[in-house]
PDB file of C-alpha atoms and ligand atoms in Angstrom:
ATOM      1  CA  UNK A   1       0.000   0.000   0.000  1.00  0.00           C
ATOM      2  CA  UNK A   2       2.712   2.372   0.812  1.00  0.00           C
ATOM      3  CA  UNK A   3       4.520   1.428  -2.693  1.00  0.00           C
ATOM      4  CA  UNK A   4       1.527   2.263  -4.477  1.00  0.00           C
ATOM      5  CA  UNK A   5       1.136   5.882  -2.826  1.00  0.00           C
ATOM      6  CA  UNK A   6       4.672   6.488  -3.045  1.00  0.00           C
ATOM      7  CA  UNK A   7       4.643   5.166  -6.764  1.00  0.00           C
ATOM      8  CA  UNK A   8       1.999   7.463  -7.589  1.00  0.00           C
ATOM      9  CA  UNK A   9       4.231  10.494  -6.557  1.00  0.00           C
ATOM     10  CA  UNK A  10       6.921  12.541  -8.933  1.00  0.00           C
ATOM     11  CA  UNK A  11      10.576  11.664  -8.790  1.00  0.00           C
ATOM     12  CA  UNK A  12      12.602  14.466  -6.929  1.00  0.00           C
ATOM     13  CA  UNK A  13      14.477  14.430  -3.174  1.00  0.00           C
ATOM     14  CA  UNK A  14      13.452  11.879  -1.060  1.00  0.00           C
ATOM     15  CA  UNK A  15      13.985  11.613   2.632  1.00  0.00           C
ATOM     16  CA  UNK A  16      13.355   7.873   4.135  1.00  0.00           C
ATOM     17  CA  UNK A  17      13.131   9.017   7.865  1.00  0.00           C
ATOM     18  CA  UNK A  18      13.975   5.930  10.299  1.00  0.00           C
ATOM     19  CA  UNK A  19      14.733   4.064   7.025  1.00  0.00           C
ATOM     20  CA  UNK A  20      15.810   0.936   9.362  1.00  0.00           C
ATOM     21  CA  UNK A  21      17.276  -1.283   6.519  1.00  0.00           C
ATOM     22  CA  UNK A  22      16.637   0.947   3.747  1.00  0.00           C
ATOM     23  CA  UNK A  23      13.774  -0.978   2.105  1.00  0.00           C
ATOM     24  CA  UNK A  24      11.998   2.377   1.211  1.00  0.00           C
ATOM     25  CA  UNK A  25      14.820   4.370   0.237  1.00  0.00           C
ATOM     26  CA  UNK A  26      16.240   1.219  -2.140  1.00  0.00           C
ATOM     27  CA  UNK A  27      12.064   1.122  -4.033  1.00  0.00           C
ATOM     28  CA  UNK A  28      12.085   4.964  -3.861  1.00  0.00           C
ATOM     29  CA  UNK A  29      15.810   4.949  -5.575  1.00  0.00           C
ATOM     30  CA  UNK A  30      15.580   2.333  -8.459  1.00  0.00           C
ATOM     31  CA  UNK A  31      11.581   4.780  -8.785  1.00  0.00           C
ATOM     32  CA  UNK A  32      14.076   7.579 -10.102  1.00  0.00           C
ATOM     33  CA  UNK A  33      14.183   9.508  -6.529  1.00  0.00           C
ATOM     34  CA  UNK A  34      17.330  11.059  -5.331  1.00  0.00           C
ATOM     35  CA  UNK A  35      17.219   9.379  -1.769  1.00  0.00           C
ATOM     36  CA  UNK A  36      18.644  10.443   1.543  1.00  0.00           C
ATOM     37  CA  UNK A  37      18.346   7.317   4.491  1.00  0.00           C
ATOM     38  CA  UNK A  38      17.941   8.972   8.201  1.00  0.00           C
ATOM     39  CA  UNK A  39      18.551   6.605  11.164  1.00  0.00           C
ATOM     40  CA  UNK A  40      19.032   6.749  14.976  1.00  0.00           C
ATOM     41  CA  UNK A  41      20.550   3.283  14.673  1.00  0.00           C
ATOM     42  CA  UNK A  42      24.002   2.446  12.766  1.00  0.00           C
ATOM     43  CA  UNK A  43      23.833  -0.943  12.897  1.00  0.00           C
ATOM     44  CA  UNK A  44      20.420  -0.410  10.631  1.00  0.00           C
ATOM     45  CA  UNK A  45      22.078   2.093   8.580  1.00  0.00           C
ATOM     46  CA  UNK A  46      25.147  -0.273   7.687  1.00  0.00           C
ATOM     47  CA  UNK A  47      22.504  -2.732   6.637  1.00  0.00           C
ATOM     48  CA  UNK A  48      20.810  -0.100   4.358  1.00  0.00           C
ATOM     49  CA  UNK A  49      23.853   0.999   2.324  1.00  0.00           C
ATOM     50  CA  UNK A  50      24.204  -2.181   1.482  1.00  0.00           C
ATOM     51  CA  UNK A  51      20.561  -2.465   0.479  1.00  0.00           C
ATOM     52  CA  UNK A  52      20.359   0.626  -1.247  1.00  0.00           C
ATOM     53  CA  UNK A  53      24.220   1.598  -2.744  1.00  0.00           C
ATOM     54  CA  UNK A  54      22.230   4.288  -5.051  1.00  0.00           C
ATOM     55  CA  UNK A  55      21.177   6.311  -1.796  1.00  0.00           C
ATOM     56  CA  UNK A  56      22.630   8.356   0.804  1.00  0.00           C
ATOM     57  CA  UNK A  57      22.378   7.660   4.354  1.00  0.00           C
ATOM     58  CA  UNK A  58      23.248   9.527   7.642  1.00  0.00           C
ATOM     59  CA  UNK A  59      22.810   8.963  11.152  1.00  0.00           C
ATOM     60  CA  UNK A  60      19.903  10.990  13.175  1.00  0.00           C
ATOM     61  CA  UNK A  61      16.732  11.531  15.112  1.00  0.00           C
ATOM     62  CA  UNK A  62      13.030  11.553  13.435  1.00  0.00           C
ATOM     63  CA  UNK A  63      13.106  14.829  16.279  1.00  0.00           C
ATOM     64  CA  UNK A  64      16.071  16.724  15.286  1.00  0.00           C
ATOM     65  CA  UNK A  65      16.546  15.878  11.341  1.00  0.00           C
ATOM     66  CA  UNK A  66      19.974  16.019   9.781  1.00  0.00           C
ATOM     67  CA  UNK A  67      18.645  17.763   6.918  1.00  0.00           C
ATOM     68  CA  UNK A  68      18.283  21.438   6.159  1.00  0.00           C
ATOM     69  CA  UNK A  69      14.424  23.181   5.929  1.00  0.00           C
ATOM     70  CA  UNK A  70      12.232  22.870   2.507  1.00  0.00           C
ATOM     71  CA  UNK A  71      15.070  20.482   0.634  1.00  0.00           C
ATOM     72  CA  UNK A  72      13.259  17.540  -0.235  1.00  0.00           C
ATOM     73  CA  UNK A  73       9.583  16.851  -1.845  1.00  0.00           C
ATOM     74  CA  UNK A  74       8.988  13.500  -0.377  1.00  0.00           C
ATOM     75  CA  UNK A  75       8.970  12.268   3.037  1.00  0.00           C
ATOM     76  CA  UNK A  76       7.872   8.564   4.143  1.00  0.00           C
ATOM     77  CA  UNK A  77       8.524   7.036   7.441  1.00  0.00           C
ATOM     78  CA  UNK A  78       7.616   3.750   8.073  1.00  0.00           C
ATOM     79  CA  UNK A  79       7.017   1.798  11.136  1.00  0.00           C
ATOM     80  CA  UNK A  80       8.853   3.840  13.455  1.00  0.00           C
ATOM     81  CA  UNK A  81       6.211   6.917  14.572  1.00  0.00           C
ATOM     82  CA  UNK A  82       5.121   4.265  17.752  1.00  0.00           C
ATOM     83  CA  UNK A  83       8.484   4.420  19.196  1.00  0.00           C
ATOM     84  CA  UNK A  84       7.763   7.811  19.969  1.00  0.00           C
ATOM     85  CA  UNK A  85       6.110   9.039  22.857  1.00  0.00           C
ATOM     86  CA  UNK A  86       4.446  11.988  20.714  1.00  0.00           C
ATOM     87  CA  UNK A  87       4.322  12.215  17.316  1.00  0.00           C
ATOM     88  CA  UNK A  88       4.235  16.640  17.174  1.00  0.00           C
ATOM     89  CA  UNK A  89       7.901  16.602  17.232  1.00  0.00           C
ATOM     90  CA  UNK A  90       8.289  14.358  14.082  1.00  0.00           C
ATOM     91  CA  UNK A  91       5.714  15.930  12.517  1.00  0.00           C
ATOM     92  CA  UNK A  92       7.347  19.204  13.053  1.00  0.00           C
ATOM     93  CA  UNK A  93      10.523  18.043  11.679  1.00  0.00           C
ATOM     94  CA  UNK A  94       8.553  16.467   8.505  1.00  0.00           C
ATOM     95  CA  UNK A  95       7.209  19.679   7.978  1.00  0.00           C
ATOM     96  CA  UNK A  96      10.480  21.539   8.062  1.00  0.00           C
ATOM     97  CA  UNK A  97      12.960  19.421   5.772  1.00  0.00           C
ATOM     98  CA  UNK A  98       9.575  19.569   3.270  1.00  0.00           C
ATOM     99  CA  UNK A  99       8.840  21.971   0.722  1.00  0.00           C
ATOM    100  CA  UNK A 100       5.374  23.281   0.378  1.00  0.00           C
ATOM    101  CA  UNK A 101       3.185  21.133  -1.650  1.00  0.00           C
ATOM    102  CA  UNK A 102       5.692  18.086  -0.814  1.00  0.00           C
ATOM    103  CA  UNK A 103       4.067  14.979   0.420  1.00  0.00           C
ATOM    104  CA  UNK A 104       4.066  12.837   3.592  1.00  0.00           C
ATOM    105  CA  UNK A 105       3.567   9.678   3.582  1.00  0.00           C
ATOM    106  CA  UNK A 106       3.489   7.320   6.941  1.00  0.00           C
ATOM    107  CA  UNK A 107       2.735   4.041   8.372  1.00  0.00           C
ATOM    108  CA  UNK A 108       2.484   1.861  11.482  1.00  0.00           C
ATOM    109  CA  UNK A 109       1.238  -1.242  13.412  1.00  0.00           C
ATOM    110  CA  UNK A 110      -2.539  -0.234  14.112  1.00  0.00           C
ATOM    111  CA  UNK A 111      -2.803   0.719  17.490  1.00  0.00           C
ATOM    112  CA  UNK A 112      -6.146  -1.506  17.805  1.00  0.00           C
ATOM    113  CA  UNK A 113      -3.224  -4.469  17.009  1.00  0.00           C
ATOM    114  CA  UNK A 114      -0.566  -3.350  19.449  1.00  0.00           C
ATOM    115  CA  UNK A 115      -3.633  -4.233  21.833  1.00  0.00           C
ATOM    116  CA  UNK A 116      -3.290  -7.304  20.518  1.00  0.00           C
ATOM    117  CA  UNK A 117      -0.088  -7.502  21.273  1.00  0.00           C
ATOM    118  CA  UNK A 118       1.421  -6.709  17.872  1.00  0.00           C
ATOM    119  CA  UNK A 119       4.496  -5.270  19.659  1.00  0.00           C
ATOM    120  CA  UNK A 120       8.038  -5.509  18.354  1.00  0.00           C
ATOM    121  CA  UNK A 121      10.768  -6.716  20.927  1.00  0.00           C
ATOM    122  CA  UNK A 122      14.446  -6.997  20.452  1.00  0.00           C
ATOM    123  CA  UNK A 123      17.658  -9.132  22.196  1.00  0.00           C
ATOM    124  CA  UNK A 124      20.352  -6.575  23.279  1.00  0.00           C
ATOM    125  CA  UNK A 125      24.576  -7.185  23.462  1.00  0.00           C
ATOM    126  CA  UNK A 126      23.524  -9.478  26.502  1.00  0.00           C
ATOM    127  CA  UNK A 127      20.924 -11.472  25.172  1.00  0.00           C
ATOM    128  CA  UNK A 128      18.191 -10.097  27.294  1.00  0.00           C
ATOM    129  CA  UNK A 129      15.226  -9.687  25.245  1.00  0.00           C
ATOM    130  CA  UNK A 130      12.565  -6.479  25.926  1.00  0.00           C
ATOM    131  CA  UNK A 131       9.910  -5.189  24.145  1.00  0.00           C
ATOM    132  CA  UNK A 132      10.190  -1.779  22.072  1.00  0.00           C
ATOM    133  CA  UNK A 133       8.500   1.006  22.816  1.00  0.00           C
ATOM    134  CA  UNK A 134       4.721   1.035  21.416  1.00  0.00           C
ATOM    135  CA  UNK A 135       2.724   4.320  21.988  1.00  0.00           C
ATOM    136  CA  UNK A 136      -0.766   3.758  20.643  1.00  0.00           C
ATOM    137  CA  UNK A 137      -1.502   6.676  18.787  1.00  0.00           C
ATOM    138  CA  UNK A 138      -5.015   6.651  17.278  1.00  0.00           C
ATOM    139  CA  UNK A 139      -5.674   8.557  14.232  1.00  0.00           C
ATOM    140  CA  UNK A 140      -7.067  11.613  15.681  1.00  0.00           C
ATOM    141  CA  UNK A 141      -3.829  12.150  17.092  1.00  0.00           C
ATOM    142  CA  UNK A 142      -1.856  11.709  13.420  1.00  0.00           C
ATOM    143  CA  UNK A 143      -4.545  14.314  12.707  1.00  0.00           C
ATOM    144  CA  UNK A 144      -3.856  16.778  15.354  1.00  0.00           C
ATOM    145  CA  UNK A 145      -0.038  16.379  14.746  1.00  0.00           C
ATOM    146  CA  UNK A 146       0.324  16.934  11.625  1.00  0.00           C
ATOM    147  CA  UNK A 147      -2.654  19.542  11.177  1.00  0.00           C
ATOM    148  CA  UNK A 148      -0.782  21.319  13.654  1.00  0.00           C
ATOM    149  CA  UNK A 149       2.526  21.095  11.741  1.00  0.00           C
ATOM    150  CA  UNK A 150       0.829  22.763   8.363  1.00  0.00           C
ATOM    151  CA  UNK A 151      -0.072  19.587   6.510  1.00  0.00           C
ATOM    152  CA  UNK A 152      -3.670  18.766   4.914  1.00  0.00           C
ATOM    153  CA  UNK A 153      -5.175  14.582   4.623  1.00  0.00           C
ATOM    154  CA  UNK A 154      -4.680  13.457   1.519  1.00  0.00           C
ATOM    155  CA  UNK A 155      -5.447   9.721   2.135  1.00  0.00           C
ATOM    156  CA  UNK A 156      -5.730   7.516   5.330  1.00  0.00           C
ATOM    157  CA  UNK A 157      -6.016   3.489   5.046  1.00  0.00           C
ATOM    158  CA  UNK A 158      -6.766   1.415   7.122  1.00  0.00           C
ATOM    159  CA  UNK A 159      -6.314  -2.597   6.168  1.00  0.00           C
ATOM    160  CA  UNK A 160      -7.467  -5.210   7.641  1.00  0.00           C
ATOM    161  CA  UNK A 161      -5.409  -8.294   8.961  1.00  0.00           C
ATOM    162  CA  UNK A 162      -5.685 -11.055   6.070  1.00  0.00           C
ATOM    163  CA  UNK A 163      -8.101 -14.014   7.208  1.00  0.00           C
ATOM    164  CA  UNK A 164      -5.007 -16.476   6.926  1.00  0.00           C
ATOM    165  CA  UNK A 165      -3.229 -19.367   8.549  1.00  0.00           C
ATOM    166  CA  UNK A 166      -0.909 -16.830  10.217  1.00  0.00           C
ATOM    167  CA  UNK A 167      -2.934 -14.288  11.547  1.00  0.00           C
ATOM    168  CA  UNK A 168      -2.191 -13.827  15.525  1.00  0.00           C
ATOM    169  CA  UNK A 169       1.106 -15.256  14.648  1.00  0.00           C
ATOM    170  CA  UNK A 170       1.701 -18.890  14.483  1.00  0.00           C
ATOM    171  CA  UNK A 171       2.036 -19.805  18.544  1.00  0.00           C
ATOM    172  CA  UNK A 172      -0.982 -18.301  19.539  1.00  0.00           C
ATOM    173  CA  UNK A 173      -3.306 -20.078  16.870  1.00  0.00           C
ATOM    174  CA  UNK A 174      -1.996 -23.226  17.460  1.00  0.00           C
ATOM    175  CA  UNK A 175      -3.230 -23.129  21.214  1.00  0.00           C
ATOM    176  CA  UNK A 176      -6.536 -20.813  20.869  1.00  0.00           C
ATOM    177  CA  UNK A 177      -7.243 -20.580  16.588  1.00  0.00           C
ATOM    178  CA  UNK A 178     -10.870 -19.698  17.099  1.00  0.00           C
ATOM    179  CA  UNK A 179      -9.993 -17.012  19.076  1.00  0.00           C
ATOM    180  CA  UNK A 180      -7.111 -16.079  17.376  1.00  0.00           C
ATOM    181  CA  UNK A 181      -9.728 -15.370  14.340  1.00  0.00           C
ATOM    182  CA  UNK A 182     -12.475 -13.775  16.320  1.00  0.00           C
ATOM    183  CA  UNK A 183      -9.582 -10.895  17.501  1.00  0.00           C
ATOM    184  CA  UNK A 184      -8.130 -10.176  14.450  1.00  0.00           C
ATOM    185  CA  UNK A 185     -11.053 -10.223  12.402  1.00  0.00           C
ATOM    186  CA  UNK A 186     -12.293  -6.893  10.666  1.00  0.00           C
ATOM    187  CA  UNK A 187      -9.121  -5.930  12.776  1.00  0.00           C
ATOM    188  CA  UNK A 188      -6.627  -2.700  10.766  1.00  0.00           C
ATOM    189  CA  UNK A 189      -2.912  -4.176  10.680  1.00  0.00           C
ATOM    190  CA  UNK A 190      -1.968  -0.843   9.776  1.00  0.00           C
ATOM    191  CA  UNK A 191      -2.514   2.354  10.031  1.00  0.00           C
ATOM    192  CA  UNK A 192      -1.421   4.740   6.214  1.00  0.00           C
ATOM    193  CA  UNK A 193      -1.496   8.082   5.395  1.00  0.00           C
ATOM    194  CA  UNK A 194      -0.994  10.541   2.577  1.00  0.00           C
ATOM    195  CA  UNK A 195      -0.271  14.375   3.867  1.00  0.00           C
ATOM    196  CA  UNK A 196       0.555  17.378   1.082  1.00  0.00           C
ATOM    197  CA  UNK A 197       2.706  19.905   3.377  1.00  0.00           C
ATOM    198  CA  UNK A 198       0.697  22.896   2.754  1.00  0.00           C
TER     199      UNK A 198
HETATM  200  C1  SAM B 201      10.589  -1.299  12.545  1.00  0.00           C
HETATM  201  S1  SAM B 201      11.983  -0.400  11.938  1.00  0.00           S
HETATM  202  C2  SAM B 201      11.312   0.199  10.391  1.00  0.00           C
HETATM  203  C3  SAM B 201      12.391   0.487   9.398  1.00  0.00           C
HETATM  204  C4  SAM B 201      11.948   0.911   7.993  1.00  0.00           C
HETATM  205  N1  SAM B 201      11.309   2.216   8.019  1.00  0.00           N
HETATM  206  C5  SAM B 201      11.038  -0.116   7.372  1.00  0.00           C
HETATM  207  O1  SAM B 201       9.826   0.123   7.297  1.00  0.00           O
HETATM  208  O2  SAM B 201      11.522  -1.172   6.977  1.00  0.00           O
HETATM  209  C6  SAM B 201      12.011   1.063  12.954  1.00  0.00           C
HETATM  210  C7  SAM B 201      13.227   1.919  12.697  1.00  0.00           C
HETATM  211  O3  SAM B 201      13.071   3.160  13.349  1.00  0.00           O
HETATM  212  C8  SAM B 201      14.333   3.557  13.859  1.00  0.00           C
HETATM  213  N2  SAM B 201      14.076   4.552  14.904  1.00  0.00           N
HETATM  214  C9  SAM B 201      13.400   4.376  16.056  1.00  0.00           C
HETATM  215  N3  SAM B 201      13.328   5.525  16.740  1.00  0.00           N
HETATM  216  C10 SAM B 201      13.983   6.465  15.991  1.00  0.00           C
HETATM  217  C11 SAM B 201      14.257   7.845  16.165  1.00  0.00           C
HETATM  218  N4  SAM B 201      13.818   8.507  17.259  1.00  0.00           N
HETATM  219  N5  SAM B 201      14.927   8.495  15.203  1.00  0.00           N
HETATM  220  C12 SAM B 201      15.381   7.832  14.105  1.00  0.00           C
HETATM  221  N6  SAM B 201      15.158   6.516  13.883  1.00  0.00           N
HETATM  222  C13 SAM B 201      14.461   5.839  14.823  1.00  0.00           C
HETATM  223  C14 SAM B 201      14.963   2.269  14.329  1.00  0.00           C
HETATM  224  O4  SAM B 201      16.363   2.374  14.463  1.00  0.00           O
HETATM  225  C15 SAM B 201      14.525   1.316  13.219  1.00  0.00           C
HETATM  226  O5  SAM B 201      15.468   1.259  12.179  1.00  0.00           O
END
C-alpha cells in the first residue's frame, strides 16, 4: 500500500526518515528519486547501504533531522512513529525538511493491534530480550499532529489483517485458533497516510 502511494508520486528528493534497513529508500531509488536514508541506529544504517548503494544515508533523530528546511519533496517514514512518545515533534521536523506542496507519507502497526499484542521486541549485546517502545496513537492524534505542523489529509487506510493461517502469529493459533480469528477479524494491521505539506 505504501509502494503504491509512493509510486503514484513525482521523482525528486526523497527523505526515508527511520529508514531501518533501507527498504523504502532502495524502491524509492531504483523509482528515479534522489534518496537520503535517516537513522538513529548504525547498525540499521550499515545494513541499508548495502541495500540501497544508489542512496545516501546519515545517522539521526526523526526529532532533530539532519537535513536542512524545505530540501526535499517527499517524506515517508515507516514503522517507526510508535516508538515515539508523541508524534508533534516528528511531525514538526517532517514539515520543516519539506517543501510546500511536498508529500508525507506514513505508516504503522494499528494501534487496535498493538492491543493485541502486535508489539516488536528486540535481544540486546547481553541477550536479554525487551519489548520496544509502542505508543498507541489513534488517528485523531496523526490528525492533530500533523494539522498542527501545516499539513492537509490526503489519504488515510486502514487494512485489515488477512483471514489467513498466520494471523495472531503462528504460537498463539496453534493453542486458541478460534480465538485467534475472532480478535483479528475486521481488525486494521496498519494504520497509512498521505499528507501534502501545505
Ligand atoms: C521497525 S523499523 C522500520 C524500518 C523501515 N522504516 C522499514 O519500514 O523497513 C524502525 C526503525 O526506526 C528507527 N528509529 C526508532 N526511533 C527512531 C528515532 N527517534 N529516530 C530515528 N530513527 C528511529 C529504528 O532504528 C529502526 O530502524
Amino acid at each position: 500500500m505504501v509502494r503504491d502511494i509512493l509510486a503514484a508520486l513525482p521523482t525528486g528528493r526523497a527523505l526515508d526518515a527511520a529508514c531501518g534497513t533501507g527498504r523504502h529508500a532502495a524502491f524509492l531509488a531504483a523509482g528515479g528519486h534522489t534518496v537520503l536514508g535517516v537513522d538513529s541506529s548504525p547498525d540499521m544504517l550499515a545494513y541499508a547501504r548495502r541495500n540501497a548503494p544508489e542512496a545516501e544515508f546519515v545517522e539521526g533523530d526523526l526529532r532533530d533531522l539532519p537535513v536542512p528546511d524545505a530540501s526535499v519533496d517527499l517524506v515517508t517514514c515507516a514503522l517507526a512513529l510508535t516508538h515515539l512518545p508523541a508524534l508533534a515533534p516528528a511531525f514538526a521536523e517532517f514539515a520543516r525538511v519539506l517543501r510546500p506542496g511536498g508529500h508525507l507519507v506514513t505508516s504503522d502497526i494499528h494501534w487496535q493491534s498493538l492491543y493485541l499484542g502486535g508489539i516488536a521486541s528486540a535481544v540486546d549485546a547481553h541477550g536479554v530480550e525487551s519489548r520496544l517502545p509502542a505508543s498507541r496513537f489513534r488517528p485523531s492524534a496523526y490528525v492533530t499532529a500533523a494539522v498542527g505542523a501545516g499539513f492537509a489529509v490526503r489519504a488515510c487506510h486502514e487494512p485489515l489483517w488477512p483471514h489467513s493461517e498466520t494471523g495472531g502469529g503462528p504460537f498463539l493459533r496453534k493453542w486458541a485458533a478460534d480465538a485467534v480469528d475472532a480478535a483479528y477479524e475486521h481488525t486494521p494491521a496498519a494504520l497509512v497516510w498521505h499528507f501534502e505539506r501545505l
